[in-house]
Amino acid sequence: MSLPEIISRIATAEKAAGRNIGSTQLLAVSKVQPNERVLNVLGQGHRIFGENKVQESQGKWPMFRESFPDAIVHLIGPLQTNKVKQAVQLFDAIHTLDRLKLANKLAAEIQLQGKSPDIFIQINTGEEEQKAGAIPSNADQFISDCLALDLPIKGLMVIPPINEEPSLHFALLRKIALRNGLTGLSMGMSSDFESAIALGATHIRIGSAIFGARDYS
Ligand SMILES: *Cc1c(COP(=O)(O)O)cnc(C)c1O
């Protein structure tokens, strides 16, 4: 698929859901992709990207930003507390706040650097052991703890379990966000973004459908 095709499918899904065209932000997930593919998408005018590793991003985004200073990069992968300083320097948004220790570190670093990246709290709606995120029964408490730290919390993020109907998880994420007064919903990937848009996604994260398959070799 191509970028224009994805953009047109997003618009169709927004229209079908009775939403405004352009109300969903598309994060082009550029992790692991060769630089020329990323530059190609930048060259087509796209400006919002998702990355899942701090170190990998440090190796390429300062360089891309020399030619494209208005590029916006969101961290969508796990964040270790010892990388918080670099993450706050580099990213415009962080989607993976999942524990109090990280929340405290982020709050301190954001103050220190005088920056204000949009923060999303990751929710483990499937309660999967190997997956990061607050479980639904702890979500309200964790969200209020994060808000009490004055963090710029924009919304919630989910990665649904692989073998379950994603829309159930999107609906649960939306419900948790609504009852906590949060409007951002980071949900939906290459295979399920249309149902995420139907359920109110504000940020969808699409990699392979834009760039082609990732080559980890
Ligand atoms: C890699 C990744 C994506 C994009 O996945 P694709 O299948 O390439 O669309 C979305 N969200 C997260 C958190 C990711 O790590």
PDB file of N, CA and C in Angstrom, residues 106-191:
ATOM      1  N   LEU A 106       9.696  11.308  34.460  1.00  0.00           N
ATOM      2  CA  LEU A 106       9.257  12.156  33.346  1.00  0.00           C
ATOM      3  C   LEU A 106       8.872  13.555  33.832  1.00  0.00           C
ATOM      4  N   ALA A 107       8.154  13.607  34.935  1.00  0.00           N
ATOM      5  CA  ALA A 107       7.711  14.901  35.465  1.00  0.00           C
ATOM      6  C   ALA A 107       8.927  15.766  35.799  1.00  0.00           C
ATOM      7  N   ALA A 108       9.930  15.164  36.440  1.00  0.00           N
ATOM      8  CA  ALA A 108      11.128  15.911  36.827  1.00  0.00           C
ATOM      9  C   ALA A 108      11.886  16.391  35.593  1.00  0.00           C
ATOM     10  N   GLU A 109      12.024  15.527  34.614  1.00  0.00           N
ATOM     11  CA  GLU A 109      12.808  15.855  33.424  1.00  0.00           C
ATOM     12  C   GLU A 109      12.101  16.908  32.561  1.00  0.00           C
ATOM     13  N   ILE A 110      10.793  16.816  32.492  1.00  0.00           N
ATOM     14  CA  ILE A 110      10.012  17.785  31.715  1.00  0.00           C
ATOM     15  C   ILE A 110      10.158  19.181  32.326  1.00  0.00           C
ATOM     16  N   GLN A 111      10.119  19.243  33.654  1.00  0.00           N
ATOM     17  CA  GLN A 111      10.342  20.509  34.376  1.00  0.00           C
ATOM     18  C   GLN A 111      11.730  21.058  34.078  1.00  0.00           C
ATOM     19  N   LEU A 112      12.714  20.183  34.189  1.00  0.00           N
ATOM     20  CA  LEU A 112      14.111  20.569  34.016  1.00  0.00           C
ATOM     21  C   LEU A 112      14.361  21.128  32.620  1.00  0.00           C
ATOM     22  N   GLN A 113      13.814  20.456  31.621  1.00  0.00           N
ATOM     23  CA  GLN A 113      14.074  20.862  30.237  1.00  0.00           C
ATOM     24  C   GLN A 113      13.082  21.925  29.748  1.00  0.00           C
ATOM     25  N   GLY A 114      12.053  22.183  30.527  1.00  0.00           N
ATOM     26  CA  GLY A 114      11.048  23.161  30.117  1.00  0.00           C
ATOM     27  C   GLY A 114      10.315  22.758  28.851  1.00  0.00           C
ATOM     28  N   LYS A 115      10.142  21.455  28.669  1.00  0.00           N
ATOM     29  CA  LYS A 115       9.431  20.975  27.482  1.00  0.00           C
ATOM     30  C   LYS A 115       8.059  20.444  27.877  1.00  0.00           C
ATOM     31  N   SER A 116       7.241  20.150  26.868  1.00  0.00           N
ATOM     32  CA  SER A 116       5.913  19.662  27.196  1.00  0.00           C
ATOM     33  C   SER A 116       5.418  18.630  26.181  1.00  0.00           C
ATOM     34  N   PRO A 117       6.105  17.492  26.103  1.00  0.00           N
ATOM     35  CA  PRO A 117       5.666  16.463  25.148  1.00  0.00           C
ATOM     36  C   PRO A 117       4.286  15.934  25.537  1.00  0.00           C
ATOM     37  N   ASP A 118       3.456  15.634  24.537  1.00  0.00           N
ATOM     38  CA  ASP A 118       2.165  15.010  24.831  1.00  0.00           C
ATOM     39  C   ASP A 118       2.420  13.614  25.398  1.00  0.00           C
ATOM     40  N   ILE A 119       1.774  13.313  26.515  1.00  0.00           N
ATOM     41  CA  ILE A 119       1.983  12.011  27.139  1.00  0.00           C
ATOM     42  C   ILE A 119       0.700  11.177  27.044  1.00  0.00           C
ATOM     43  N   PHE A 120       0.870   9.924  26.646  1.00  0.00           N
ATOM     44  CA  PHE A 120      -0.223   8.949  26.649  1.00  0.00           C
ATOM     45  C   PHE A 120       0.109   7.872  27.683  1.00  0.00           C
ATOM     46  N   ILE A 121      -0.909   7.444  28.395  1.00  0.00           N
ATOM     47  CA  ILE A 121      -0.732   6.366  29.367  1.00  0.00           C
ATOM     48  C   ILE A 121      -1.137   5.052  28.710  1.00  0.00           C
ATOM     49  N   GLN A 122      -0.223   4.082  28.772  1.00  0.00           N
ATOM     50  CA  GLN A 122      -0.505   2.792  28.135  1.00  0.00           C
ATOM     51  C   GLN A 122      -1.349   1.928  29.053  1.00  0.00           C
ATOM     52  N   ILE A 123      -2.411   1.360  28.494  1.00  0.00           N
ATOM     53  CA  ILE A 123      -3.311   0.489  29.255  1.00  0.00           C
ATOM     54  C   ILE A 123      -3.223  -0.923  28.678  1.00  0.00           C
ATOM     55  N   ASN A 124      -3.038  -1.872  29.578  1.00  0.00           N
ATOM     56  CA  ASN A 124      -2.922  -3.282  29.191  1.00  0.00           C
ATOM     57  C   ASN A 124      -4.316  -3.902  29.292  1.00  0.00           C
ATOM     58  N   THR A 125      -5.160  -3.577  28.311  1.00  0.00           N
ATOM     59  CA  THR A 125      -6.567  -3.986  28.394  1.00  0.00           C
ATOM     60  C   THR A 125      -6.736  -5.501  28.387  1.00  0.00           C
ATOM     61  N   GLY A 126      -5.791  -6.216  27.764  1.00  0.00           N
ATOM     62  CA  GLY A 126      -5.873  -7.668  27.715  1.00  0.00           C
ATOM     63  C   GLY A 126      -5.271  -8.328  28.953  1.00  0.00           C
ATOM     64  N   GLU A 127      -4.752  -7.511  29.875  1.00  0.00           N
ATOM     65  CA  GLU A 127      -4.099  -8.011  31.093  1.00  0.00           C
ATOM     66  C   GLU A 127      -3.092  -9.106  30.756  1.00  0.00           C
ATOM     67  N   GLU A 128      -2.278  -8.850  29.734  1.00  0.00           N
ATOM     68  CA  GLU A 128      -1.260  -9.820  29.327  1.00  0.00           C
ATOM     69  C   GLU A 128       0.001  -9.616  30.156  1.00  0.00           C
ATOM     70  N   GLU A 129       0.539 -10.709  30.663  1.00  0.00           N
ATOM     71  CA  GLU A 129       1.688 -10.602  31.551  1.00  0.00           C
ATOM     72  C   GLU A 129       2.918 -10.007  30.889  1.00  0.00           C
ATOM     73  N   GLN A 130       3.134 -10.360  29.620  1.00  0.00           N
ATOM     74  CA  GLN A 130       4.355  -9.904  28.945  1.00  0.00           C
ATOM     75  C   GLN A 130       4.217  -8.481  28.426  1.00  0.00           C
ATOM     76  N   LYS A 131       3.029  -7.895  28.572  1.00  0.00           N
ATOM     77  CA  LYS A 131       2.807  -6.586  27.963  1.00  0.00           C
ATOM     78  C   LYS A 131       2.812  -5.472  29.006  1.00  0.00           C
ATOM     79  N   ALA A 132       3.336  -4.314  28.601  1.00  0.00           N
ATOM     80  CA  ALA A 132       3.378  -3.159  29.496  1.00  0.00           C
ATOM     81  C   ALA A 132       2.000  -2.522  29.592  1.00  0.00           C
ATOM     82  N   GLY A 133       1.842  -1.660  30.590  1.00  0.00           N
ATOM     83  CA  GLY A 133       0.607  -0.895  30.700  1.00  0.00           C
ATOM     84  C   GLY A 133      -0.121  -1.177  32.006  1.00  0.00           C
ATOM     85  N   ALA A 134      -0.885  -0.187  32.452  1.00  0.00           N
ATOM     86  CA  ALA A 134      -1.707  -0.369  33.642  1.00  0.00           C
ATOM     87  C   ALA A 134      -2.877  -1.279  33.297  1.00  0.00           C
ATOM     88  N   ILE A 135      -3.219  -2.199  34.202  1.00  0.00           N
ATOM     89  CA  ILE A 135      -4.390  -3.039  33.934  1.00  0.00           C
ATOM     90  C   ILE A 135      -5.660  -2.219  34.244  1.00  0.00           C
ATOM     91  N   PRO A 136      -6.767  -2.564  33.589  1.00  0.00           N
ATOM     92  CA  PRO A 136      -7.965  -1.715  33.702  1.00  0.00           C
ATOM     93  C   PRO A 136      -8.391  -1.403  35.137  1.00  0.00           C
ATOM     94  N   SER A 137      -8.265  -2.378  36.041  1.00  0.00           N
ATOM     95  CA  SER A 137      -8.733  -2.111  37.415  1.00  0.00           C
ATOM     96  C   SER A 137      -7.836  -1.119  38.148  1.00  0.00           C
ATOM     97  N   ASN A 138      -6.606  -0.922  37.673  1.00  0.00           N
ATOM     98  CA  ASN A 138      -5.720   0.080  38.294  1.00  0.00           C
ATOM     99  C   ASN A 138      -5.652   1.381  37.511  1.00  0.00           C
ATOM    100  N   ALA A 139      -6.329   1.416  36.372  1.00  0.00           N
ATOM    101  CA  ALA A 139      -6.124   2.531  35.443  1.00  0.00           C
ATOM    102  C   ALA A 139      -6.539   3.881  36.042  1.00  0.00           C
ATOM    103  N   ASP A 140      -7.724   3.941  36.671  1.00  0.00           N
ATOM    104  CA  ASP A 140      -8.204   5.236  37.171  1.00  0.00           C
ATOM    105  C   ASP A 140      -7.230   5.816  38.198  1.00  0.00           C
ATOM    106  N   GLN A 141      -6.761   4.952  39.096  1.00  0.00           N
ATOM    107  CA  GLN A 141      -5.812   5.406  40.114  1.00  0.00           C
ATOM    108  C   GLN A 141      -4.506   5.886  39.475  1.00  0.00           C
ATOM    109  N   PHE A 142      -4.011   5.095  38.518  1.00  0.00           N
ATOM    110  CA  PHE A 142      -2.736   5.465  37.886  1.00  0.00           C
ATOM    111  C   PHE A 142      -2.864   6.780  37.110  1.00  0.00           C
ATOM    112  N   ILE A 143      -3.979   6.932  36.403  1.00  0.00           N
ATOM    113  CA  ILE A 143      -4.197   8.178  35.656  1.00  0.00           C
ATOM    114  C   ILE A 143      -4.236   9.369  36.617  1.00  0.00           C
ATOM    115  N   SER A 144      -4.924   9.203  37.730  1.00  0.00           N
ATOM    116  CA  SER A 144      -5.026  10.351  38.640  1.00  0.00           C
ATOM    117  C   SER A 144      -3.676  10.625  39.308  1.00  0.00           C
ATOM    118  N   ASP A 145      -2.887   9.592  39.562  1.00  0.00           N
ATOM    119  CA  ASP A 145      -1.523   9.804  40.085  1.00  0.00           C
ATOM    120  C   ASP A 145      -0.677  10.599  39.084  1.00  0.00           C
ATOM    121  N   CYS A 146      -0.816  10.267  37.811  1.00  0.00           N
ATOM    122  CA  CYS A 146      -0.031  10.964  36.773  1.00  0.00           C
ATOM    123  C   CYS A 146      -0.487  12.406  36.629  1.00  0.00           C
ATOM    124  N   LEU A 147      -1.804  12.636  36.679  1.00  0.00           N
ATOM    125  CA  LEU A 147      -2.317  14.001  36.571  1.00  0.00           C
ATOM    126  C   LEU A 147      -1.866  14.839  37.767  1.00  0.00           C
ATOM    127  N   ALA A 148      -1.770  14.198  38.934  1.00  0.00           N
ATOM    128  CA  ALA A 148      -1.344  14.918  40.135  1.00  0.00           C
ATOM    129  C   ALA A 148       0.109  15.385  40.017  1.00  0.00           C
ATOM    130  N   LEU A 149       0.872  14.743  39.165  1.00  0.00           N
ATOM    131  CA  LEU A 149       2.267  15.157  38.947  1.00  0.00           C
ATOM    132  C   LEU A 149       2.363  16.290  37.922  1.00  0.00           C
ATOM    133  N   ASP A 150       1.199  16.757  37.454  1.00  0.00           N
ATOM    134  CA  ASP A 150       1.168  17.842  36.471  1.00  0.00           C
ATOM    135  C   ASP A 150       1.752  17.443  35.128  1.00  0.00           C
ATOM    136  N   LEU A 151       1.732  16.163  34.837  1.00  0.00           N
ATOM    137  CA  LEU A 151       2.224  15.707  33.533  1.00  0.00           C
ATOM    138  C   LEU A 151       1.217  16.102  32.450  1.00  0.00           C
ATOM    139  N   PRO A 152       1.714  16.467  31.262  1.00  0.00           N
ATOM    140  CA  PRO A 152       0.805  16.837  30.164  1.00  0.00           C
ATOM    141  C   PRO A 152       0.147  15.596  29.542  1.00  0.00           C
ATOM    142  N   ILE A 153      -0.776  15.001  30.284  1.00  0.00           N
ATOM    143  CA  ILE A 153      -1.421  13.764  29.835  1.00  0.00           C
ATOM    144  C   ILE A 153      -2.455  14.093  28.759  1.00  0.00           C
ATOM    145  N   LYS A 154      -2.234  13.489  27.592  1.00  0.00           N
ATOM    146  CA  LYS A 154      -3.088  13.774  26.437  1.00  0.00           C
ATOM    147  C   LYS A 154      -4.165  12.699  26.269  1.00  0.00           C
ATOM    148  N   GLY A 155      -3.831  11.469  26.656  1.00  0.00           N
ATOM    149  CA  GLY A 155      -4.805  10.396  26.476  1.00  0.00           C
ATOM    150  C   GLY A 155      -4.216   9.044  26.817  1.00  0.00           C
ATOM    151  N   LEU A 156      -4.825   8.006  26.236  1.00  0.00           N
ATOM    152  CA  LEU A 156      -4.457   6.627  26.539  1.00  0.00           C
ATOM    153  C   LEU A 156      -4.009   5.900  25.275  1.00  0.00           C
ATOM    154  N   MET A 157      -3.232   4.854  25.468  1.00  0.00           N
ATOM    155  CA  MET A 157      -2.730   4.064  24.341  1.00  0.00           C
ATOM    156  C   MET A 157      -2.920   2.584  24.634  1.00  0.00           C
ATOM    157  N   VAL A 158      -3.219   1.810  23.588  1.00  0.00           N
ATOM    158  CA  VAL A 158      -3.347   0.362  23.769  1.00  0.00           C
ATOM    159  C   VAL A 158      -2.746  -0.397  22.590  1.00  0.00           C
ATOM    160  N   ILE A 159      -2.188  -1.555  22.908  1.00  0.00           N
ATOM    161  CA  ILE A 159      -1.827  -2.551  21.896  1.00  0.00           C
ATOM    162  C   ILE A 159      -2.642  -3.800  22.261  1.00  0.00           C
ATOM    163  N   PRO A 160      -3.710  -4.095  21.510  1.00  0.00           N
ATOM    164  CA  PRO A 160      -4.575  -5.221  21.890  1.00  0.00           C
ATOM    165  C   PRO A 160      -3.851  -6.560  21.759  1.00  0.00           C
ATOM    166  N   PRO A 161      -4.328  -7.591  22.479  1.00  0.00           N
ATOM    167  CA  PRO A 161      -3.765  -8.937  22.315  1.00  0.00           C
ATOM    168  C   PRO A 161      -3.904  -9.384  20.858  1.00  0.00           C
ATOM    169  N   ILE A 162      -2.923 -10.147  20.390  1.00  0.00           N
ATOM    170  CA  ILE A 162      -2.893 -10.493  18.965  1.00  0.00           C
ATOM    171  C   ILE A 162      -4.122 -11.284  18.513  1.00  0.00           C
ATOM    172  N   ASN A 163      -4.567 -12.203  19.355  1.00  0.00           N
ATOM    173  CA  ASN A 163      -5.612 -13.110  18.876  1.00  0.00           C
ATOM    174  C   ASN A 163      -7.013 -12.785  19.374  1.00  0.00           C
ATOM    175  N   GLU A 164      -7.223 -11.532  19.725  1.00  0.00           N
ATOM    176  CA  GLU A 164      -8.569 -11.156  20.155  1.00  0.00           C
ATOM    177  C   GLU A 164      -9.118 -10.063  19.248  1.00  0.00           C
ATOM    178  N   GLU A 165     -10.420  -9.926  19.271  1.00  0.00           N
ATOM    179  CA  GLU A 165     -11.085  -8.894  18.481  1.00  0.00           C
ATOM    180  C   GLU A 165     -10.630  -7.514  18.988  1.00  0.00           C
ATOM    181  N   PRO A 166      -9.886  -6.762  18.168  1.00  0.00           N
ATOM    182  CA  PRO A 166      -9.334  -5.492  18.665  1.00  0.00           C
ATOM    183  C   PRO A 166     -10.397  -4.481  19.074  1.00  0.00           C
ATOM    184  N   SER A 167     -11.556  -4.510  18.421  1.00  0.00           N
ATOM    185  CA  SER A 167     -12.541  -3.465  18.712  1.00  0.00           C
ATOM    186  C   SER A 167     -13.024  -3.506  20.167  1.00  0.00           C
ATOM    187  N   LEU A 168     -13.026  -4.707  20.784  1.00  0.00           N
ATOM    188  CA  LEU A 168     -13.406  -4.783  22.203  1.00  0.00           C
ATOM    189  C   LEU A 168     -12.413  -4.005  23.058  1.00  0.00           C
ATOM    190  N   HIS A 169     -11.138  -4.086  22.672  1.00  0.00           N
ATOM    191  CA  HIS A 169     -10.093  -3.382  23.430  1.00  0.00           C
ATOM    192  C   HIS A 169     -10.121  -1.880  23.157  1.00  0.00           C
ATOM    193  N   PHE A 170     -10.425  -1.527  21.917  1.00  0.00           N
ATOM    194  CA  PHE A 170     -10.542  -0.095  21.593  1.00  0.00           C
ATOM    195  C   PHE A 170     -11.704   0.520  22.376  1.00  0.00           C
ATOM    196  N   ALA A 171     -12.811  -0.208  22.442  1.00  0.00           N
ATOM    197  CA  ALA A 171     -13.987   0.302  23.154  1.00  0.00           C
ATOM    198  C   ALA A 171     -13.700   0.457  24.647  1.00  0.00           C
ATOM    199  N   LEU A 172     -12.961  -0.513  25.206  1.00  0.00           N
ATOM    200  CA  LEU A 172     -12.620  -0.434  26.629  1.00  0.00           C
ATOM    201  C   LEU A 172     -11.685   0.755  26.883  1.00  0.00           C
ATOM    202  N   LEU A 173     -10.720   0.954  25.988  1.00  0.00           N
ATOM    203  CA  LEU A 173      -9.799   2.089  26.149  1.00  0.00           C
ATOM    204  C   LEU A 173     -10.577   3.404  26.138  1.00  0.00           C
ATOM    205  N   ARG A 174     -11.521   3.499  25.210  1.00  0.00           N
ATOM    206  CA  ARG A 174     -12.309   4.727  25.114  1.00  0.00           C
ATOM    207  C   ARG A 174     -13.126   4.974  26.381  1.00  0.00           C
ATOM    208  N   LYS A 175     -13.681   3.881  26.909  1.00  0.00           N
ATOM    209  CA  LYS A 175     -14.488   4.011  28.124  1.00  0.00           C
ATOM    210  C   LYS A 175     -13.636   4.525  29.302  1.00  0.00           C
ATOM    211  N   ILE A 176     -12.434   3.962  29.430  1.00  0.00           N
ATOM    212  CA  ILE A 176     -11.546   4.395  30.529  1.00  0.00           C
ATOM    213  C   ILE A 176     -11.145   5.860  30.336  1.00  0.00           C
ATOM    214  N   ALA A 177     -10.867   6.238  29.092  1.00  0.00           N
ATOM    215  CA  ALA A 177     -10.480   7.632  28.816  1.00  0.00           C
ATOM    216  C   ALA A 177     -11.626   8.586  29.159  1.00  0.00           C
ATOM    217  N   LEU A 178     -12.816   8.241  28.683  1.00  0.00           N
ATOM    218  CA  LEU A 178     -13.982   9.112  28.898  1.00  0.00           C
ATOM    219  C   LEU A 178     -14.241   9.366  30.375  1.00  0.00           C
ATOM    220  N   ARG A 179     -14.209   8.292  31.166  1.00  0.00           N
ATOM    221  CA  ARG A 179     -14.557   8.486  32.582  1.00  0.00           C
ATOM    222  C   ARG A 179     -13.456   9.220  33.335  1.00  0.00           C
ATOM    223  N   ASN A 180     -12.272   9.379  32.699  1.00  0.00           N
ATOM    224  CA  ASN A 180     -11.195  10.145  33.322  1.00  0.00           C
ATOM    225  C   ASN A 180     -10.976  11.502  32.650  1.00  0.00           C
ATOM    226  N   GLY A 181     -11.890  11.856  31.772  1.00  0.00           N
ATOM    227  CA  GLY A 181     -11.818  13.180  31.151  1.00  0.00           C
ATOM    228  C   GLY A 181     -10.693  13.348  30.162  1.00  0.00           C
ATOM    229  N   LEU A 182     -10.209  12.248  29.581  1.00  0.00           N
ATOM    230  CA  LEU A 182      -9.110  12.324  28.609  1.00  0.00           C
ATOM    231  C   LEU A 182      -9.646  12.159  27.192  1.00  0.00           C
ATOM    232  N   THR A 183      -9.077  12.901  26.243  1.00  0.00           N
ATOM    233  CA  THR A 183      -9.631  12.888  24.884  1.00  0.00           C
ATOM    234  C   THR A 183      -8.773  12.141  23.862  1.00  0.00           C
ATOM    235  N   GLY A 184      -7.487  11.962  24.145  1.00  0.00           N
ATOM    236  CA  GLY A 184      -6.613  11.307  23.158  1.00  0.00           C
ATOM    237  C   GLY A 184      -6.723   9.792  23.222  1.00  0.00           C
ATOM    238  N   LEU A 185      -6.814   9.156  22.054  1.00  0.00           N
ATOM    239  CA  LEU A 185      -6.864   7.689  21.996  1.00  0.00           C
ATOM    240  C   LEU A 185      -5.875   7.208  20.943  1.00  0.00           C
ATOM    241  N   SER A 186      -4.743   6.652  21.403  1.00  0.00           N
ATOM    242  CA  SER A 186      -3.733   6.112  20.501  1.00  0.00           C
ATOM    243  C   SER A 186      -4.012   4.630  20.319  1.00  0.00           C
ATOM    244  N   MET A 187      -4.690   4.290  19.233  1.00  0.00           N
ATOM    245  CA  MET A 187      -5.080   2.892  19.003  1.00  0.00           C
ATOM    246  C   MET A 187      -5.325   2.647  17.523  1.00  0.00           C
ATOM    247  N   GLY A 188      -4.968   1.447  17.077  1.00  0.00           N
ATOM    248  CA  GLY A 188      -5.137   1.083  15.673  1.00  0.00           C
ATOM    249  C   GLY A 188      -3.801   1.025  14.968  1.00  0.00           C
ATOM    250  N   MET A 189      -3.580  -0.100  14.254  1.00  0.00           N
ATOM    251  CA  MET A 189      -2.357  -0.311  13.502  1.00  0.00           C
ATOM    252  C   MET A 189      -2.733  -0.717  12.069  1.00  0.00           C
ATOM    253  N   SER A 190      -1.756  -1.242  11.315  1.00  0.00           N
ATOM    254  CA  SER A 190      -2.001  -1.537   9.897  1.00  0.00           C
ATOM    255  C   SER A 190      -3.258  -2.379   9.665  1.00  0.00           C
ATOM    256  N   SER A 191      -3.483  -3.365  10.530  1.00  0.00           N
ATOM    257  CA  SER A 191      -4.542  -4.326  10.241  1.00  0.00           C
ATOM    258  C   SER A 191      -5.902  -3.941  10.816  1.00  0.00           C
TER     259      SER A 191
END
